[in-house]
PDB file of C-alpha atoms and ligand atoms in Angstrom:
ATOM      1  CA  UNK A   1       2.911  30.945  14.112  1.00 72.00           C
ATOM      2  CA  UNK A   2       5.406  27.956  14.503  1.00 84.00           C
ATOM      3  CA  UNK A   3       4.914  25.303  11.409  1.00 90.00           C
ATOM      4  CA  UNK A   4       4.191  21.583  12.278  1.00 93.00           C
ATOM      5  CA  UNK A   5       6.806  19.119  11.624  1.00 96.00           C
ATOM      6  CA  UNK A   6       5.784  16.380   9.430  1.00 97.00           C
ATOM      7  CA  UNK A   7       7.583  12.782   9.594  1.00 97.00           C
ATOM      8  CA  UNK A   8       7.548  10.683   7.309  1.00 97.00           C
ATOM      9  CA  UNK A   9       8.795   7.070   6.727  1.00 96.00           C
ATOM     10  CA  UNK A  10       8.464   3.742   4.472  1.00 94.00           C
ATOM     11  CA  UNK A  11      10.638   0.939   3.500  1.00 91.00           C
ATOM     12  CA  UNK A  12      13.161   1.958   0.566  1.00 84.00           C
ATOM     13  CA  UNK A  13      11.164   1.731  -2.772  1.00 80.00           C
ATOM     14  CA  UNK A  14       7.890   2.550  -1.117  1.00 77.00           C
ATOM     15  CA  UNK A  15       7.485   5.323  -3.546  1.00 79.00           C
ATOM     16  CA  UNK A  16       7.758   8.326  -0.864  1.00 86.00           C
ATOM     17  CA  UNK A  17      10.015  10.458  -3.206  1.00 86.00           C
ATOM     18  CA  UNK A  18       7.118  11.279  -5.652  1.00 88.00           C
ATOM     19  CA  UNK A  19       4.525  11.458  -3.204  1.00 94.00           C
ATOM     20  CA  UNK A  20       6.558  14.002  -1.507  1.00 94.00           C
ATOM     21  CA  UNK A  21       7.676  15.840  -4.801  1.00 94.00           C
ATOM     22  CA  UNK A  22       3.975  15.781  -5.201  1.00 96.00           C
ATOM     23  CA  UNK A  23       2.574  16.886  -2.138  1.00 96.00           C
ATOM     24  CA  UNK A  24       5.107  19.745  -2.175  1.00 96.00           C
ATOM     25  CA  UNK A  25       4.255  20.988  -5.562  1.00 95.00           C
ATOM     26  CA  UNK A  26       0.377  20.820  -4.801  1.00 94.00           C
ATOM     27  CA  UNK A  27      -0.032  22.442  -1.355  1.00 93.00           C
ATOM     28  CA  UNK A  28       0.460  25.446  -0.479  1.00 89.00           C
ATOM     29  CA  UNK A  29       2.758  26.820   2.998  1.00 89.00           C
ATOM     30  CA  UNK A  30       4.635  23.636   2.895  1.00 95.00           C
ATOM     31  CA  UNK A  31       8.460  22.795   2.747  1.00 95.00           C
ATOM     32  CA  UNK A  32      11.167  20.251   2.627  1.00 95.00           C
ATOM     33  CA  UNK A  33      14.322  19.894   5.404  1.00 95.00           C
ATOM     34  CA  UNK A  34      16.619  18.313   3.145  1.00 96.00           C
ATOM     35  CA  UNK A  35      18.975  16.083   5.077  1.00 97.00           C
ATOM     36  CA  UNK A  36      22.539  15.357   5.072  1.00 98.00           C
ATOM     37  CA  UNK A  37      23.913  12.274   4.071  1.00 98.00           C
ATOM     38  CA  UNK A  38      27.429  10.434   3.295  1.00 98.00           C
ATOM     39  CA  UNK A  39      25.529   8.072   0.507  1.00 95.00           C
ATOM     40  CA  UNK A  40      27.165   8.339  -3.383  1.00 94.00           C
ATOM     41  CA  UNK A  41      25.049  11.209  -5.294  1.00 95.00           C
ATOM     42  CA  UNK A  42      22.698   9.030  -7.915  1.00 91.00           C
ATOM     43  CA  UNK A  43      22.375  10.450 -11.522  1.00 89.00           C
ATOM     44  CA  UNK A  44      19.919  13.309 -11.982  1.00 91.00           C
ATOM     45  CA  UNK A  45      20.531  14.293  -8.112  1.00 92.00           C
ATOM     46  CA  UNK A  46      21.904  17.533  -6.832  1.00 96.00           C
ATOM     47  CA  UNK A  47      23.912  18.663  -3.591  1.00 97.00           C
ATOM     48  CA  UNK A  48      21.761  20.865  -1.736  1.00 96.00           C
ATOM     49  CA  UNK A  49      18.344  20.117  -3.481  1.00 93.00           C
ATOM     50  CA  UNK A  50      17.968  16.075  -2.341  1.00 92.00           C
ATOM     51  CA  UNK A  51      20.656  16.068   0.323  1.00 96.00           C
ATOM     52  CA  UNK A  52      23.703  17.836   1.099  1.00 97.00           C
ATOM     53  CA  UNK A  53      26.259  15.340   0.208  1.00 98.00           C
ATOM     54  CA  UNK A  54      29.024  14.912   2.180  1.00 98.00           C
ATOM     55  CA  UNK A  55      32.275  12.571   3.342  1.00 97.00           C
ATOM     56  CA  UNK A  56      31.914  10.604   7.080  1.00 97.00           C
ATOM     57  CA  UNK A  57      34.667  12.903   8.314  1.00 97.00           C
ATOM     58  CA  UNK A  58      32.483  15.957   7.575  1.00 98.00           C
ATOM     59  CA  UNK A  59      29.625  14.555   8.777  1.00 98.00           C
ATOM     60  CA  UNK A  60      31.566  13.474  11.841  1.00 97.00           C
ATOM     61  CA  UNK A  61      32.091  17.467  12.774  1.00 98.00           C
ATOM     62  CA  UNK A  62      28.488  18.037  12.256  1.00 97.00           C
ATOM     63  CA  UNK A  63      27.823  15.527  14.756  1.00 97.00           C
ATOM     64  CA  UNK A  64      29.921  16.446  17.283  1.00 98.00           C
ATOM     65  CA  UNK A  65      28.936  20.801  16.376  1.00 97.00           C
ATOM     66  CA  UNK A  66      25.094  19.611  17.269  1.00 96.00           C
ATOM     67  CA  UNK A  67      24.239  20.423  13.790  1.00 96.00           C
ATOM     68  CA  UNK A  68      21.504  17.016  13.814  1.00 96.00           C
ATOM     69  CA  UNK A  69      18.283  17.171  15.258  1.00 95.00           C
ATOM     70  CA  UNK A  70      18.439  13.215  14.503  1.00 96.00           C
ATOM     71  CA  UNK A  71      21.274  11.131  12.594  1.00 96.00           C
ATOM     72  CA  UNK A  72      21.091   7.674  12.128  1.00 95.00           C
ATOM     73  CA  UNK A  73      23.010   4.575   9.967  1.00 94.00           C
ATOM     74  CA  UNK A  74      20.462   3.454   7.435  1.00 90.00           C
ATOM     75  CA  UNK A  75      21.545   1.174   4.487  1.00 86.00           C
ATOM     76  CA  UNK A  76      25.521   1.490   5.307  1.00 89.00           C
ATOM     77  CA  UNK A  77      25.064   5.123   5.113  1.00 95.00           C
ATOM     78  CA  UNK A  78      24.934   7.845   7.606  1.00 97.00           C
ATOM     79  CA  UNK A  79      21.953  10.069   7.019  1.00 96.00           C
ATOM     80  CA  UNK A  80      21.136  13.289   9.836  1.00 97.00           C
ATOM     81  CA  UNK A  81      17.950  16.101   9.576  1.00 97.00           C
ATOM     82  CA  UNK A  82      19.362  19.660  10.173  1.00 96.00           C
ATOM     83  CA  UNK A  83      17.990  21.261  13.127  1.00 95.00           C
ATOM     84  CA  UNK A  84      19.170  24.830  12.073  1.00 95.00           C
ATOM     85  CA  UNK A  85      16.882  24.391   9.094  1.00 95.00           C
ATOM     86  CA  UNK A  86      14.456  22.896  10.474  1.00 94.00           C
ATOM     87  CA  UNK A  87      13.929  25.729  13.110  1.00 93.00           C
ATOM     88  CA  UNK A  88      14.597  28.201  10.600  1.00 94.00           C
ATOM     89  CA  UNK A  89      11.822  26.696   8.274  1.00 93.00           C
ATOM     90  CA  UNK A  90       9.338  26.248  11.339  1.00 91.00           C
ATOM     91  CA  UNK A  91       9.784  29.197  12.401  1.00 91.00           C
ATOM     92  CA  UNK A  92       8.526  31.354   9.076  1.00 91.00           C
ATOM     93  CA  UNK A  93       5.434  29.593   9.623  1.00 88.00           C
ATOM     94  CA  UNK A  94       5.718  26.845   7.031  1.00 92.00           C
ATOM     95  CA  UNK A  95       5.161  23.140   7.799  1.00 95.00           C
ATOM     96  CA  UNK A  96       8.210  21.202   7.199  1.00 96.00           C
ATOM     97  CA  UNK A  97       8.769  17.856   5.790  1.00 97.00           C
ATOM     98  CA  UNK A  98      10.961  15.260   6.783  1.00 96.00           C
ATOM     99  CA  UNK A  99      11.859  12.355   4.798  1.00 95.00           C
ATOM    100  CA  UNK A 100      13.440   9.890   7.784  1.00 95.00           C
ATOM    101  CA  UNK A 101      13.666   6.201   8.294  1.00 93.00           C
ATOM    102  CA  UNK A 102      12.217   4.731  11.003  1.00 93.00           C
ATOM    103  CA  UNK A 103      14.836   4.694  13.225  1.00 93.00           C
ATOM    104  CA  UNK A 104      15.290   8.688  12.616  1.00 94.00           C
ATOM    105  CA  UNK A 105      11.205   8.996  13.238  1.00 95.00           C
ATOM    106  CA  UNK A 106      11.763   7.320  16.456  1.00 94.00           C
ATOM    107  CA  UNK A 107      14.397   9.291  17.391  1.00 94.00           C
ATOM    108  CA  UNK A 108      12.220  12.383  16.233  1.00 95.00           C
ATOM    109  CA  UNK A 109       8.987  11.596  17.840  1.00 94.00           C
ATOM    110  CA  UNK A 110      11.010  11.231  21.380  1.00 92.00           C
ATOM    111  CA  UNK A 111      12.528  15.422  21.048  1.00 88.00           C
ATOM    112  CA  UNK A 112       9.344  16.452  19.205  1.00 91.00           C
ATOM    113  CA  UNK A 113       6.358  14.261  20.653  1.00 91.00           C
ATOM    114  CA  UNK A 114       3.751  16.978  18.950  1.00 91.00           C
ATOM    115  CA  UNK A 115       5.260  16.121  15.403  1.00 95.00           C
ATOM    116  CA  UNK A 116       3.222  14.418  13.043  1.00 97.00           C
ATOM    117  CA  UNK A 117       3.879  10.856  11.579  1.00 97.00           C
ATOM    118  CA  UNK A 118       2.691   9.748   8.587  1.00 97.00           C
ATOM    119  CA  UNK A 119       4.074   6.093   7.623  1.00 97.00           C
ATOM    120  CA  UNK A 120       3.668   5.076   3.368  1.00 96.00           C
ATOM    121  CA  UNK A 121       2.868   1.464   2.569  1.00 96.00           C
ATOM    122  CA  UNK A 122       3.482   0.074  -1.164  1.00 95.00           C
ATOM    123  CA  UNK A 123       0.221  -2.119  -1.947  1.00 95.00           C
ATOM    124  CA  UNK A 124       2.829  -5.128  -1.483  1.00 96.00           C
ATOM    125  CA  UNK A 125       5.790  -6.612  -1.156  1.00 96.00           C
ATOM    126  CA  UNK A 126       5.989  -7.439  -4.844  1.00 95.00           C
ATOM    127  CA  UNK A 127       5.697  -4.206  -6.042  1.00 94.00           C
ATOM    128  CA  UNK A 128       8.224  -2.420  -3.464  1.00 94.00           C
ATOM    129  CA  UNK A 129      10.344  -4.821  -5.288  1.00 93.00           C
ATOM    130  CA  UNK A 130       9.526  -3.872  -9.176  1.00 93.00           C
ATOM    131  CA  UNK A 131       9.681  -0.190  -7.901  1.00 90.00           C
ATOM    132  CA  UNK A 132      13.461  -0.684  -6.453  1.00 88.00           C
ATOM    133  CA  UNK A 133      14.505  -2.857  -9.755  1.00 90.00           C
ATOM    134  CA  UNK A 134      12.857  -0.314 -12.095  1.00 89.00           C
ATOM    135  CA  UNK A 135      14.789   2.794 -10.210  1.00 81.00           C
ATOM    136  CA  UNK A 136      17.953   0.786 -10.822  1.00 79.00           C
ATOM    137  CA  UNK A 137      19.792   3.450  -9.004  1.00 76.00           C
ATOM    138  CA  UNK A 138      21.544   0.644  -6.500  1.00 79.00           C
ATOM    139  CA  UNK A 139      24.039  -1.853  -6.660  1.00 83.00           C
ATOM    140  CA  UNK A 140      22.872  -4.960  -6.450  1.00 85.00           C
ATOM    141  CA  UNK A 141      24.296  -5.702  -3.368  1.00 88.00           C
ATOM    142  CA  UNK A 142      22.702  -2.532  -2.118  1.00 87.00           C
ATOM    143  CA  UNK A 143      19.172  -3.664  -3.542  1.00 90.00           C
ATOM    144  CA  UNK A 144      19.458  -7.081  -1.737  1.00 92.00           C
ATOM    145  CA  UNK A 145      20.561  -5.165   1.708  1.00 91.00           C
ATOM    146  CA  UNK A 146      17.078  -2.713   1.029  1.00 91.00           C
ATOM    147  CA  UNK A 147      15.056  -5.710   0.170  1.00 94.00           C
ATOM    148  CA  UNK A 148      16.313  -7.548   3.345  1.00 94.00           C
ATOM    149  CA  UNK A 149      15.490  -4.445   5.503  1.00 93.00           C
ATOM    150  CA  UNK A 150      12.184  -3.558   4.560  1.00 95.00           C
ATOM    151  CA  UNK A 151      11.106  -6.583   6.548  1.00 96.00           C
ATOM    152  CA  UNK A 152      11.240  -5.147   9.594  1.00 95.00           C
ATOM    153  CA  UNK A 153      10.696  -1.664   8.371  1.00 94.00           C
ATOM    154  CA  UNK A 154       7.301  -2.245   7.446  1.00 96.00           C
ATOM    155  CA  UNK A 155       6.150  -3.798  10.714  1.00 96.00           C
ATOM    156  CA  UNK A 156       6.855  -0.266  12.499  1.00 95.00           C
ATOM    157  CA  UNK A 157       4.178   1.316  10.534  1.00 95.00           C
ATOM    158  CA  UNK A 158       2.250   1.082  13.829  1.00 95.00           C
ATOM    159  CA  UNK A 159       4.713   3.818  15.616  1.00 94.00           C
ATOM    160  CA  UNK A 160       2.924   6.334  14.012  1.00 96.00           C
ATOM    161  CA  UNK A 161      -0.019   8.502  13.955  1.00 96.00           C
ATOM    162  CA  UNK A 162      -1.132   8.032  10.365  1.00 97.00           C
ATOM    163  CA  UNK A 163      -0.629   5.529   7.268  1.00 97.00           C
ATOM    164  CA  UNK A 164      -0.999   6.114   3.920  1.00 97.00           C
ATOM    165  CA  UNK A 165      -0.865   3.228   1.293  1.00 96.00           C
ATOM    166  CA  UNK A 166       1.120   4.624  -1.923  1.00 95.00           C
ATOM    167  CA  UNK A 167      -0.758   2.459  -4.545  1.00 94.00           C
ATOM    168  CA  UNK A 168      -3.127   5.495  -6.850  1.00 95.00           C
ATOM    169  CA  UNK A 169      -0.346   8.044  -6.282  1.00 95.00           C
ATOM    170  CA  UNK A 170      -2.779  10.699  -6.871  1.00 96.00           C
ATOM    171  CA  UNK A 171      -5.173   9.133  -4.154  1.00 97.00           C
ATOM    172  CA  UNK A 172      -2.223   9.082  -2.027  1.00 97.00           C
ATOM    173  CA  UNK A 173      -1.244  12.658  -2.162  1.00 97.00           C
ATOM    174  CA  UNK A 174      -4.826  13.634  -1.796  1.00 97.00           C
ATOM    175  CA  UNK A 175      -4.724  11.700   1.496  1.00 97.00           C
ATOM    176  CA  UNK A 176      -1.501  13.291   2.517  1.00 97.00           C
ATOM    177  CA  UNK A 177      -2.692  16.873   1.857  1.00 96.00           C
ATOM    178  CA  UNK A 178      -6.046  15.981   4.062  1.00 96.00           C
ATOM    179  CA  UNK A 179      -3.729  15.042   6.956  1.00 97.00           C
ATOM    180  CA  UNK A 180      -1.457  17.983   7.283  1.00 96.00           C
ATOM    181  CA  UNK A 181      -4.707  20.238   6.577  1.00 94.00           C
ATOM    182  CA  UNK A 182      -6.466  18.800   9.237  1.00 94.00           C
ATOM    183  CA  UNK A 183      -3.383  19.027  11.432  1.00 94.00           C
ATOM    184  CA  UNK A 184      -3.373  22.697  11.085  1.00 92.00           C
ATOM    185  CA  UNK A 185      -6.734  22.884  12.684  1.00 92.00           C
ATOM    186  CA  UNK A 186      -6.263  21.106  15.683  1.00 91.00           C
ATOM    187  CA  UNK A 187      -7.239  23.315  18.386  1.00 90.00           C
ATOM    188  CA  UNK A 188      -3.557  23.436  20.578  1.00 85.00           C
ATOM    189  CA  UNK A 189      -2.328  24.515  17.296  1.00 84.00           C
ATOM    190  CA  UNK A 190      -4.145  27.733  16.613  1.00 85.00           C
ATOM    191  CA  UNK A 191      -3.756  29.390  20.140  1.00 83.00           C
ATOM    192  CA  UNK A 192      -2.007  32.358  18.480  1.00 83.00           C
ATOM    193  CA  UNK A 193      -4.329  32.581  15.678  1.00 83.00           C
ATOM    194  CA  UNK A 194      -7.445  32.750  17.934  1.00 92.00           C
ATOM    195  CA  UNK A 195      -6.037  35.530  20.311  1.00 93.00           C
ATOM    196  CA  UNK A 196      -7.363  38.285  17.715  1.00 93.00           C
ATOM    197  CA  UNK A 197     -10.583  36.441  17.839  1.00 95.00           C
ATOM    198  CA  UNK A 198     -10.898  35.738  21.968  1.00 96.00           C
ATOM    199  CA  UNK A 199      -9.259  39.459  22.293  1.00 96.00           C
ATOM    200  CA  UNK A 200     -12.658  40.653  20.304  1.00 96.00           C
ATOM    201  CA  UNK A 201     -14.736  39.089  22.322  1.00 96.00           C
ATOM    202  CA  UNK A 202     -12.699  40.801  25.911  1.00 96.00           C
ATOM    203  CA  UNK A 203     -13.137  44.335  24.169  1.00 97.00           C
ATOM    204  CA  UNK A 204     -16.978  43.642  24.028  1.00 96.00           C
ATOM    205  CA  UNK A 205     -17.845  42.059  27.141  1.00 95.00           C
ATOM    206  CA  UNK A 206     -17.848  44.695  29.768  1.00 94.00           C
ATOM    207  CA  UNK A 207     -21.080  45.555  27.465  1.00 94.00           C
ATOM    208  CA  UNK A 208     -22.981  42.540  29.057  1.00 94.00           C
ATOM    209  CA  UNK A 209     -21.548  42.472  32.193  1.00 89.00           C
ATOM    210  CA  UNK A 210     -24.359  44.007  34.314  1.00 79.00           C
ATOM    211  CA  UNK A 211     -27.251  41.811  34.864  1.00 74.00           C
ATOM    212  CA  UNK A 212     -30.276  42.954  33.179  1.00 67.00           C
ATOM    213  CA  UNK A 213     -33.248  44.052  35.257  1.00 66.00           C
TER     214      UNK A 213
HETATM  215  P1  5GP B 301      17.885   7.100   0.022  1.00 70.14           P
HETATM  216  O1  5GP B 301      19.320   6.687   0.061  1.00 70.14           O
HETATM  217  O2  5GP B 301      17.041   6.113  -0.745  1.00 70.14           O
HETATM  218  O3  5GP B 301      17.700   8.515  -0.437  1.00 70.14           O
HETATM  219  O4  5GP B 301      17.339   7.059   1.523  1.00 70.14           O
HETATM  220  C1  5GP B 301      17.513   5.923   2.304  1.00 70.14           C
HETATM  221  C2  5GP B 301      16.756   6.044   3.596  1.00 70.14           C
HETATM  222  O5  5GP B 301      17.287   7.087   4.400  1.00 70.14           O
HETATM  223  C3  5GP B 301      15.269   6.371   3.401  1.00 70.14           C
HETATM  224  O6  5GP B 301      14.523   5.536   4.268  1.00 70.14           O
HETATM  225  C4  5GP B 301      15.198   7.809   3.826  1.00 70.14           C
HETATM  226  O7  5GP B 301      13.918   8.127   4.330  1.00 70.14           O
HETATM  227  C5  5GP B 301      16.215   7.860   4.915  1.00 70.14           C
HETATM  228  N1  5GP B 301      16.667   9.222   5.229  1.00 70.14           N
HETATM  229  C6  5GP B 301      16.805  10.285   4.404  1.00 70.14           C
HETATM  230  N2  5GP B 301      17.178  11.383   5.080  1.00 70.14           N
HETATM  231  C7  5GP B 301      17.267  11.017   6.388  1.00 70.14           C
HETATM  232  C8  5GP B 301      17.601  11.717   7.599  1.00 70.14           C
HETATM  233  O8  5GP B 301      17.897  12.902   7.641  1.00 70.14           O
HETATM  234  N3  5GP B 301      17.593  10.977   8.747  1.00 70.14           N
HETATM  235  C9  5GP B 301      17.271   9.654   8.774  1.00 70.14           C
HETATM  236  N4  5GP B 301      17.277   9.032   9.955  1.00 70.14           N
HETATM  237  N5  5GP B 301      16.950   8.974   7.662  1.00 70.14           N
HETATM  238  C10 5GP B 301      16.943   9.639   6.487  1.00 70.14           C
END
């Protein structure tokens, strides 16, 4: 069985890196794509577990090899989803996570219209704020060009097929996990499971096939 790809986006600062750390560590046949991107590595970060980090030039080859499933500029940085992992991690029957901006989900959502999209809100603009100034992991020209953006980011929240407001993070993860579990059992998703099931059902019914007299 294929996994489902799960999108998700927010504003910068809308507390999606826990909730994801969180979902991941809680439930259970789930995974992360982790993206490429040409953005400075921040303290406590490592190459290959939050992003491969690499220089434009490299991620200029990637581009042109077809290594992105998506790529976009998002901050002053160029950020791109891996499409050999991601169909790699699909297809061992995990659901993958994507951490994208909106752009990127756009982009995704055209190529991969059965994906699902999940968009986090912070409670409010004030706190997306004290979240970014309490990380401290920007510049602050960097924090003012995040700030500035998430004004439009948050108005695309629309675009997708599910919101979740990150305010009790453990409420929020709990509405997470229901999503992607009740994404499993939508029905054009479990063809291949049901076969054994419909295929028991075949065996028996030349048993009732004659009208009884
Ligand atoms: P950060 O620099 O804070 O880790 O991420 C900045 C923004 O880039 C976030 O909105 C994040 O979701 C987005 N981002 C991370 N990886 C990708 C990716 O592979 N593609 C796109 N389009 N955006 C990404």
């Amino acid at each position: 069985m294929i996994g489902n790809l799960i999108i998700i986006s927010s504003p910068s600062g809308g507390g999606k890196g826990t909730l994801i750390r969180e979902v991941l560590r809680t439930t259970p046949d789930i995974t992360f794509s982790v993206s490429y991107t040409t953005r400075e590595m921040r303290a406590g970060e490592k190459d290959g577990r939050e992003y491969f980090f690499v220089d434009v030039e490299r991620f200029k080859d990637l581009i042109a090899a077809g290594e992105f499933l998506e790529y976009a500029e998002v901050h002053g940085n160029y950020y791109g989803t891996s499409r050999s992992q991601v169909n790699d991690l699909t297809s061992s029957g995990k659901d993958v996570l994507l951490e994208v901006d909106v752009q990127g989900a756009k982009n995704l959502l055209a190529s991969v219209p059965d994906a699902v999209s999940i968009f986090v809100l912070p409670p409010s603009f004030p706190t997306l704020e004290t979240r970014l100034r309490l990380r401290a992991t920007e510049s602050s020209g960097d924090l003012q060009v995040r700030l500035r953006n998430s004004f439009s980011e948050i108005l695309e929240y629309d675009k997708f097929r599910f919101a979740v407001v990150n305010d009790d993070l453990e409420t929020a993860v709990e509405e997470m996990r229901t999503i992607i579990r009740s994404e499993r059992h939508r029905t054009n998703r479990q063809n291949t499971a049901f076969k054994a099931i419909l295929d028991s059902f075949d065996a028996a019914k030349h048993r009732f096939e004659k009208e009884p007299n």
